[in-house]
Coordinates of C-alpha atoms and ligand atoms in Angstrom, one line a residue:
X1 CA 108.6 102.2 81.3
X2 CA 109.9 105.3 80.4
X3 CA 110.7 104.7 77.2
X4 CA 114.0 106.1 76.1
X5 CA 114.1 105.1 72.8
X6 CA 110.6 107.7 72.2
X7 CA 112.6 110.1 73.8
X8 CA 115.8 110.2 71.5
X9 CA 113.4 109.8 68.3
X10 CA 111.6 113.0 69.2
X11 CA 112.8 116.2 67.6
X12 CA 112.4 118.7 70.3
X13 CA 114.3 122.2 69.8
X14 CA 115.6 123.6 73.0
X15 CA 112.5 125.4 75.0
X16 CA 113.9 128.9 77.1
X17 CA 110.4 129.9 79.7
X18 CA 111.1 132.9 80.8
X19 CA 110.2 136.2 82.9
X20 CA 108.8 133.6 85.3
X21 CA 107.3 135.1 88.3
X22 CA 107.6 132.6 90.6
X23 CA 109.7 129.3 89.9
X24 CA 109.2 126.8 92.4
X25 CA 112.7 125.0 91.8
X26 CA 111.8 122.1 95.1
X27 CA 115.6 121.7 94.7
X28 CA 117.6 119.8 97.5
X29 CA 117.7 121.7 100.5
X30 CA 120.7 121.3 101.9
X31 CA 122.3 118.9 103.8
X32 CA 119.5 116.3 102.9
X33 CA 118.8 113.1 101.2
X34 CA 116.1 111.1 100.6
X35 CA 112.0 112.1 100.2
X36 CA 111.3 115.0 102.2
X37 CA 110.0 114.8 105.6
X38 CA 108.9 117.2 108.5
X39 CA 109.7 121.4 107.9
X40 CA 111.7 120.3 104.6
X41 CA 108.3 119.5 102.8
X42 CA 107.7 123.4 102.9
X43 CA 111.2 124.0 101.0
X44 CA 109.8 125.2 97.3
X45 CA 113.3 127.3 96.6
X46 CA 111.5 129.6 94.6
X47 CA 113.8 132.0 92.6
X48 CA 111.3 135.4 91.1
X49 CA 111.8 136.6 87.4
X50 CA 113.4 133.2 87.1
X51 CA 114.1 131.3 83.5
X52 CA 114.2 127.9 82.8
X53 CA 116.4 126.7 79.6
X54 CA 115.5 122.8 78.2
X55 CA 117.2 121.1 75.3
X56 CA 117.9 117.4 74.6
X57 CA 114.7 116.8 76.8
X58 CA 116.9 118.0 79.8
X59 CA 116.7 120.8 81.8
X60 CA 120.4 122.6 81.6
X61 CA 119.9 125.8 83.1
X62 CA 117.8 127.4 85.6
X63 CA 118.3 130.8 87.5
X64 CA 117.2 134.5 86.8
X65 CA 115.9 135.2 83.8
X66 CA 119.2 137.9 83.1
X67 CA 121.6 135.2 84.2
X68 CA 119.7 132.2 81.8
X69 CA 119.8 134.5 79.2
X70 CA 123.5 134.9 79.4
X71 CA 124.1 131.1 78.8
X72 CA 126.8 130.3 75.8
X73 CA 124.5 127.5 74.3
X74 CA 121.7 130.6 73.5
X75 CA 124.5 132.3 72.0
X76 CA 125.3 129.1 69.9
X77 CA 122.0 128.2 68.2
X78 CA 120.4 131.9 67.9
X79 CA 116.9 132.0 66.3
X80 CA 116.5 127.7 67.4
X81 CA 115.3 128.1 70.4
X82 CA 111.8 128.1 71.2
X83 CA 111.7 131.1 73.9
X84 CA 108.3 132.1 75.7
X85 CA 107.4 134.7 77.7
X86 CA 105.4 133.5 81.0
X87 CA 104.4 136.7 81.7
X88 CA 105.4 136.6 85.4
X89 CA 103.4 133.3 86.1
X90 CA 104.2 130.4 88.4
X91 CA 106.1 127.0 86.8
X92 CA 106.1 124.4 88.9
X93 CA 108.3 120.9 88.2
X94 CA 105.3 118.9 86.2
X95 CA 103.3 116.6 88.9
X96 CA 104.1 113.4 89.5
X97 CA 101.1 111.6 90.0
X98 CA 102.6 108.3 91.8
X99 CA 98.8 106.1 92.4
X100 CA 96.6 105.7 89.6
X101 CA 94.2 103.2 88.2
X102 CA 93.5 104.0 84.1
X103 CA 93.1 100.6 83.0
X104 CA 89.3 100.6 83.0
X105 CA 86.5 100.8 80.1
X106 CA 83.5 102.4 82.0
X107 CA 82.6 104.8 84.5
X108 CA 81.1 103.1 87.6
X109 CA 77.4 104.9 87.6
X110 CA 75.3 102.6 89.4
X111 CA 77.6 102.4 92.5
X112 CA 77.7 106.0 92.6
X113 CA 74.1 106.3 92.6
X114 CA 74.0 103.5 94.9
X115 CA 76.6 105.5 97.3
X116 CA 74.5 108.2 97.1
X117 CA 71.7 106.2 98.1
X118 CA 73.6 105.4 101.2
X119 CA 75.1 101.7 100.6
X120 CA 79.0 101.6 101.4
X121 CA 82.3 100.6 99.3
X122 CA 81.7 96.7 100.7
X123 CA 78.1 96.9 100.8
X124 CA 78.7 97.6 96.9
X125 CA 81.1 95.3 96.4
X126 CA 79.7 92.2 98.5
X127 CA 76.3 93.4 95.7
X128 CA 78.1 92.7 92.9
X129 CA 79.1 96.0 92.3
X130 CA 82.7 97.8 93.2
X131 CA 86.2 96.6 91.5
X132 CA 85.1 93.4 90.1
X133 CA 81.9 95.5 88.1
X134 CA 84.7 96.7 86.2
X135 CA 86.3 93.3 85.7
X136 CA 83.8 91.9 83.1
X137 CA 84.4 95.0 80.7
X138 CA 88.4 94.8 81.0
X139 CA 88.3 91.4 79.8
X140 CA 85.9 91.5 76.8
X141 CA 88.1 94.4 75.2
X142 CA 90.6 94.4 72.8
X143 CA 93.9 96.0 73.8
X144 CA 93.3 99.0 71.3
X145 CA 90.1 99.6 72.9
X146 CA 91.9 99.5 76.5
X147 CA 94.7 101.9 75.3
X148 CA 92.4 103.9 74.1
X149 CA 91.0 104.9 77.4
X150 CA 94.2 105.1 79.5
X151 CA 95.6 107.3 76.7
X152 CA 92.0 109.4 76.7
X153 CA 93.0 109.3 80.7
X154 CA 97.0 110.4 80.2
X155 CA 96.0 113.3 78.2
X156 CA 93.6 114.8 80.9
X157 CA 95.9 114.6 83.6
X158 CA 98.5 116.2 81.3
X159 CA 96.2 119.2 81.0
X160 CA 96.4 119.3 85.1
X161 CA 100.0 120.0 85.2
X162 CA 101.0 116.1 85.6
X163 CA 104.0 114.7 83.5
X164 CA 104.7 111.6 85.1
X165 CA 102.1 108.9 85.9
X166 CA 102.2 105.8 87.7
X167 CA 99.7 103.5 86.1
X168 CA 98.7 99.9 87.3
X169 CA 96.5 97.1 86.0
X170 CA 94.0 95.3 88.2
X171 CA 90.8 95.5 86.7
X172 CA 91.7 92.3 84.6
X173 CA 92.1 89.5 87.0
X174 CA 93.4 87.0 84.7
X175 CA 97.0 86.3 83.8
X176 CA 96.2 87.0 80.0
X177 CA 93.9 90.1 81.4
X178 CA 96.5 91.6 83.8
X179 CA 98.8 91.1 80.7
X180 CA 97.2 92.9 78.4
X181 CA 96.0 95.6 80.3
X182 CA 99.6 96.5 81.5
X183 CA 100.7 95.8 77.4
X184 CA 97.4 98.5 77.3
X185 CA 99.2 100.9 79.3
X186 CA 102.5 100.6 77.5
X187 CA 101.0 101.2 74.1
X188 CA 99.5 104.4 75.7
X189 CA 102.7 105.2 77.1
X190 CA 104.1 105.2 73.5
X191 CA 101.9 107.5 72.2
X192 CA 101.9 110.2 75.0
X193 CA 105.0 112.4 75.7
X194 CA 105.2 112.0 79.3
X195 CA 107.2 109.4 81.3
X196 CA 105.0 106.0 83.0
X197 CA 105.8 103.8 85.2
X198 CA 103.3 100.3 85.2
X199 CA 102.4 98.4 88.0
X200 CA 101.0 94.6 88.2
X201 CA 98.3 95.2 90.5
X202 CA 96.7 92.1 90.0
X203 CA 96.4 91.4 93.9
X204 CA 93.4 94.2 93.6
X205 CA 90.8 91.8 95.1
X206 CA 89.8 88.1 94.8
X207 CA 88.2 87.3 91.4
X208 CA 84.8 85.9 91.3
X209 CA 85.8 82.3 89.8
X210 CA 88.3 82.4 92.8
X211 CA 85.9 83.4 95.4
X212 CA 86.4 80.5 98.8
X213 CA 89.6 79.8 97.2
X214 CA 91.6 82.9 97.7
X215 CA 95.5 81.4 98.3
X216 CA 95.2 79.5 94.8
X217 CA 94.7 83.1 93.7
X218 CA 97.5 84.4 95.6
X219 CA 99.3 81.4 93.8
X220 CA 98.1 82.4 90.4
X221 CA 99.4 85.7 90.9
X222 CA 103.5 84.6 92.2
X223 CA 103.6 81.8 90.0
X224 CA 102.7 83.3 86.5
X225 CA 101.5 87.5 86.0
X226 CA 104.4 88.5 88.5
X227 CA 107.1 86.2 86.2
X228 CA 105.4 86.8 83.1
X229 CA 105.3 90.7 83.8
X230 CA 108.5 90.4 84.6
X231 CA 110.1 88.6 82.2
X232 CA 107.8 90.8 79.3
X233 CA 109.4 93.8 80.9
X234 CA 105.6 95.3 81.4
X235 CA 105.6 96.2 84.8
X236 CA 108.1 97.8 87.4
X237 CA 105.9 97.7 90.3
X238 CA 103.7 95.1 91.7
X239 CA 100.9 96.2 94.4
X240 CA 98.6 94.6 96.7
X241 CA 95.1 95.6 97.7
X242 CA 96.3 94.5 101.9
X243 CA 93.0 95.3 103.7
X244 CA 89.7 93.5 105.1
X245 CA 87.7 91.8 102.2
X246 CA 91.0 91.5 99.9
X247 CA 94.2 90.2 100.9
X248 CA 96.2 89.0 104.3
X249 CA 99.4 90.1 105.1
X250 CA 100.1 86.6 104.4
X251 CA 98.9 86.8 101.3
X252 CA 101.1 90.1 101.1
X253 CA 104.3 89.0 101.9
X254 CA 103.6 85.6 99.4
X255 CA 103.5 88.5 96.9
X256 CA 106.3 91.0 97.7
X257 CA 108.7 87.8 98.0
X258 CA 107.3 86.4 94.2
X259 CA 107.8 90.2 92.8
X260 CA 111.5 90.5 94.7
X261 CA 112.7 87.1 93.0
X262 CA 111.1 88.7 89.8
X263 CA 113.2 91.6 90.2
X264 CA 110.3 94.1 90.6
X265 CA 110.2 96.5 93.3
X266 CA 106.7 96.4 95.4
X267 CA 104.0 98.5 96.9
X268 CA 100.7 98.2 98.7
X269 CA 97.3 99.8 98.8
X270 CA 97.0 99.2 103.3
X271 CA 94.6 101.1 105.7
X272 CA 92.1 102.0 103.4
X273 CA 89.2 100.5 105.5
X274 CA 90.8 98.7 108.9
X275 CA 94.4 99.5 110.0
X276 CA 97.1 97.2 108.2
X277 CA 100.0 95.8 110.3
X278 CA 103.4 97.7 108.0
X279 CA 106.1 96.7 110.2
X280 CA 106.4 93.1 108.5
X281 CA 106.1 94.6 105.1
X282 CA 108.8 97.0 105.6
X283 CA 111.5 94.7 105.0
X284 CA 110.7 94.1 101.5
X285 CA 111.5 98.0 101.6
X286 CA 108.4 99.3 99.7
X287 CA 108.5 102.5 97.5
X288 CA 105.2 103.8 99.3
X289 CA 102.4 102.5 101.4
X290 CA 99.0 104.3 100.2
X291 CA 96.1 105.3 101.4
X292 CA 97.2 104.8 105.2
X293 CA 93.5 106.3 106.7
X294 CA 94.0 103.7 109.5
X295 CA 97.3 103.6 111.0
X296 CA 98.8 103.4 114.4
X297 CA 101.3 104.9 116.5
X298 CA 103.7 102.6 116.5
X299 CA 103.7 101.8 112.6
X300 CA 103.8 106.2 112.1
X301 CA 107.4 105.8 113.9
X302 CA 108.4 103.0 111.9
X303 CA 107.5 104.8 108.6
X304 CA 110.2 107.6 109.9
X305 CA 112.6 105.6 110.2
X306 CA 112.0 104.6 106.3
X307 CA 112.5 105.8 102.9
X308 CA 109.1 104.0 102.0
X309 CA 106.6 107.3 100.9
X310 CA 103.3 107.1 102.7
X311 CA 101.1 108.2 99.6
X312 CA 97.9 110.0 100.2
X313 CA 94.9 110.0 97.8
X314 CA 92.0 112.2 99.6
X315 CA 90.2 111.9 96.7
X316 CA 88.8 108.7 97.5
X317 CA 87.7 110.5 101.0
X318 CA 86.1 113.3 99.1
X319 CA 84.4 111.1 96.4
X320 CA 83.5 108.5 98.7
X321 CA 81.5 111.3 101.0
X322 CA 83.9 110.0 103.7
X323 CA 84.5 112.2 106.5
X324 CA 87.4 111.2 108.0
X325 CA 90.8 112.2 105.8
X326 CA 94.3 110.6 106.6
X327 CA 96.0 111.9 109.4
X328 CA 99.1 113.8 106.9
X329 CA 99.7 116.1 109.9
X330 CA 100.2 113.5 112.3
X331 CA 102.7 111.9 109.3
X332 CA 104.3 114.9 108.5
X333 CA 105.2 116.3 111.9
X334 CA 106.4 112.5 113.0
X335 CA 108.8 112.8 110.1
X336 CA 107.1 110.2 107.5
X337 CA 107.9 111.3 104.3
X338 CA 104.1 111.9 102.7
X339 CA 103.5 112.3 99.2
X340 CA 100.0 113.2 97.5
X341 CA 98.3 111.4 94.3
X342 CA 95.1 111.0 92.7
X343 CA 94.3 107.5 92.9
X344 CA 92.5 108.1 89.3
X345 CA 90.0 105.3 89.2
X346 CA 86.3 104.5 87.6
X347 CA 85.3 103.4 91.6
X348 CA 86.3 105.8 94.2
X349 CA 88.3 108.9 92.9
X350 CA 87.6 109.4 88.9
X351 CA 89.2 112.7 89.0
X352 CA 93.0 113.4 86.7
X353 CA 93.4 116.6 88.7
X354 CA 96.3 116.8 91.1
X355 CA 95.5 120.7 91.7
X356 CA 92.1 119.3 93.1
X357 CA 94.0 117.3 95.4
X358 CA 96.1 119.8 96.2
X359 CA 93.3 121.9 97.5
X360 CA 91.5 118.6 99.4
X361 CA 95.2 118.4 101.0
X362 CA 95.1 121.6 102.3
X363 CA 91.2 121.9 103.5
X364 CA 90.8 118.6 104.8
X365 CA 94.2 117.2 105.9
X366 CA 95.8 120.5 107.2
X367 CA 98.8 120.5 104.4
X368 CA 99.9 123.4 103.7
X369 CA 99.7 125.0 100.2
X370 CA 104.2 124.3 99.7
X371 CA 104.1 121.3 101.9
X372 CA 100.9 120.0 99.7
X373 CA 103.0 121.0 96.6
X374 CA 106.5 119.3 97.5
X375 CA 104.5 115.9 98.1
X376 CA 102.8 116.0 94.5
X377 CA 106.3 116.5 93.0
X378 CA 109.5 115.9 95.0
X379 CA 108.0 113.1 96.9
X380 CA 105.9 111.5 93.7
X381 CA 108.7 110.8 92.7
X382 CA 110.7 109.6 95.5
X383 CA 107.6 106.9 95.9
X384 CA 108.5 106.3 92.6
X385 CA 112.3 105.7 92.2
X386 CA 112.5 108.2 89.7
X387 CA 113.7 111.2 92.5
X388 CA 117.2 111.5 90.2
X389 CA 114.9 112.7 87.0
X390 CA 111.7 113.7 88.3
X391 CA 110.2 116.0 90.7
X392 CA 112.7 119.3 90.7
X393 CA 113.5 121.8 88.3
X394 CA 117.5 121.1 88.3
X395 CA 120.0 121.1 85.7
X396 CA 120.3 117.6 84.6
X397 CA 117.0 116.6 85.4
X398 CA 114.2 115.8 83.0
X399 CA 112.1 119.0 80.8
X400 CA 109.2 118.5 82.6
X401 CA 107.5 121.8 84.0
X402 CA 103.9 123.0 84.5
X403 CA 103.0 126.7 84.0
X404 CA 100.0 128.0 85.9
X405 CA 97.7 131.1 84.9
X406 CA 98.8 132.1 88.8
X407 CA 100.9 134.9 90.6
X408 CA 101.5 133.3 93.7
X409 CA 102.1 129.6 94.1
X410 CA 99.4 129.0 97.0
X411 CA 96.8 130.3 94.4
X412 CA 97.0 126.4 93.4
X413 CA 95.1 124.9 95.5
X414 CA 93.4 128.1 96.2
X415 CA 91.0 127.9 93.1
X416 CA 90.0 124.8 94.2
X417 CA 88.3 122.7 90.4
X418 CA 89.7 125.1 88.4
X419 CA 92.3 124.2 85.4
X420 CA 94.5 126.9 85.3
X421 CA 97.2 125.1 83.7
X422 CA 98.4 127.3 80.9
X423 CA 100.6 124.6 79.3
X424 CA 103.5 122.2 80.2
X425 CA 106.6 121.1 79.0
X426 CA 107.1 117.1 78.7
X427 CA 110.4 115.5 78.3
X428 CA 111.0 118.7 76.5
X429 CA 108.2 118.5 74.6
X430 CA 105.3 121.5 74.9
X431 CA 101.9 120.4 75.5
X432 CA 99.3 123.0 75.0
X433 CA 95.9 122.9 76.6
X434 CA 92.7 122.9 74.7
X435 CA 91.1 125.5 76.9
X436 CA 94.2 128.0 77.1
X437 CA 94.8 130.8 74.6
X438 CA 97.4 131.9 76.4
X439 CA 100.8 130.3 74.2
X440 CA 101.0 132.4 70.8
Ligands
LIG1 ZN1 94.4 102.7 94.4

């Protein structure tokens, strides 16, 4: 849902960032296509003292800061363009944050106390608690209300350096539910600069009123929210929840074959708590697999034979006081293409930083600060289909950039928690954050 239209309607005069420090371009490296896998995830192509010129909501020229200035189209429109001086800062393409949940009302506070207390994610669930506590709210409010939220969500991963989102439903878990929260999303989509990409997730787990009677769920879900999602043009994605105490890989495949005939393309949440069998989901060709804590040998060498993105949210291992991470160094050096995401969400990760997950990548799962990097862009948006607009800062692509208060780009997930995004440009747009001083 990336809404083109808002983009064309928006007067946005050209943007020219320059005396960059560091410019981590992540373009192409060459001889290579597809998401990045194995030594290529450490490719930033940084150029130093390096300017970035946007205009149109497209980036069309990138380079030093004496060649950028040199361009014919500054020399056109003197005294339009909206230059900045970044003071020898790092830019980094804006995040694309490929896995998150904003279509809640509430925080979840009594399983987190509960957590704390020492009861685990099914011990909450199977009390009541876990996804379907968040259920009950999503369904008494009003589509404002909901918007509301996932656009109070949008803005605060904005000020984290994230551009792009992918956003599902899935706290619903009716047809009219599911509907309006992904209508929910789309109004929030229209008032917020950056680009979104919805996903049905109403295969999130087995509502209540459904409980013993799963597969006429399952039904519910092919036969009339994939279709109607569809045919409302609300979602691009659908997802399933594949894992113990949700749905089969039956259940699974029923789904990706309803969303294929739908036209959507398909994901899955699998290996979050017991290892979920990929190989027979992989020819519905999936943009990602997330999660993946539990995964075996066999299924890592099938994933490198695949453009589908193995996703990574260690926030839901850091928030959930787990101390087992997924294995990204086993991923990355079998050539799986890995990207990272925050899997924002009222349960198990309620955090809109990508910088925070940057860091967890690299202290808990062995990333390195460019590889850690390269799958919170780049790959983002590979798992996303958008790898032709998003993720790189190329000519032709879309003006979306994150400037950091930061000399040297592994000083991101360095300061682990802290916001030192200065500001970001947004298809083309500038977004300034609340807590900087630092654009004039
Ligand atoms: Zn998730």
């Amino acid at each position: 849902m990336s809404s083109p239209k808002k983009a064309s309607s928006r007067i946005r005069p050209p943007v020219l960032l320059i005396n960059i420090g560091q410019l981590l371009t992540l373009r192409e490296p060459k001889q290579h296509r597809g998401p990045r896998r194995g030594k290529d995830l450490q490719e930033l192509g940084i150029v130093e003292d390096a300017a970035v010129l946007c205009a149109g909501g497209k980036i069309v020229s990138v380079g030093k800061t004496h060649e950028v200035l040199r361009d014919p189209r500054l020399k056109k429109n003197p005294g339009q363009v909206r230059e900045i001086d970044c003071r020898g800062q790092v830019v980094v393409p804006g995040f694309v944050d490929s896995h998150t949940h904003p279509a809640f009302i509430q925080p979840r506070l009594a399983d987190f106390e509960q957590r704390i207390s020492g009861a685990t994610y099914e011990e909450i669930a199977e009390a009541g608690g876990g996804i379907r506590s968040s259920v009950e709210a999503v369904r008494r409010a009003s589509r404002p209300e909901l918007s509301a939220t996932i656009l109070a969500g949008f803005k605060q991963m904005n000020e984290q350096g994230t551009t792009t989102i992918e956003a599902k439903s899935g706290y619903g878990l009716t047809v009219e539910s599911e509907l309006k929260s992904l209508a929910a999303i789309r109004d929030a989509a229209a008032n917020w600069p950056g680009t979104v990409v919805s996903t049905l997730l109403g295969a999130h787990t087995v509502p209540r009123e459904f409980q013993g009677r799963s597969s006429q769920y399952v039904e519910l879900v092919c036969s009339e929210m994939i279709p109607h999602a569809a045919k409302q043009r609300l979602a691009e994605f659908v997802d399933v929840f594949t894992d113990r105490g949700a749905f089969s890989l039956e259940d699974t495949k029923r789904i990706f074959q309803a969303a294929a005939a739908s036209g959507l393309g398909v994901r899955a949440h699998v290996g979050q708590l017991s290892e979920t069998p990929l190989e027979p989901l992989l020819p519905f060709e999936p943009a990602s697999f997330d999660h993946l804590d539990q995964v075996n040998e066999q299924d890592i060498r099938e994933l490198a034979r695949h453009n589908t993105v193995a996703t990574l949210v260690p926030g839901a291992n850091f928030f959930l006081g787990l101390e087992k991470f997924p294995a990204a160094r086993k991923l990355i050096d079998a050539g799986v293409p890995v990207a990272l995401a925050t899997d924002y969400n009222p349960g198990s990760s309620p955090t809109p930083s990508m910088p925070f997950v940057l860091s967890l990548a690299c202290t808990h799962m062995k990333m390195l600060p460019a590889e850690a990097i390269a799958a919170a862009t780049i790959n983002g948006a590979w798992a996303l289909g958008l790898e032709n607009r998003k993720g790189s800062v190329e000519a032709g692509k879309d003006a979306d950039l994150a400037v950091f208060e930061i000399h040297d780009y592994r000083e991101l997930p360095y300061w682990f928690a802290a916001s030192r995004c200065a500001f970001s440009v947004v298809n083309g747009s500038i977004m300034t954050n609340a807590s900087s001083s630092k654009l004039e």
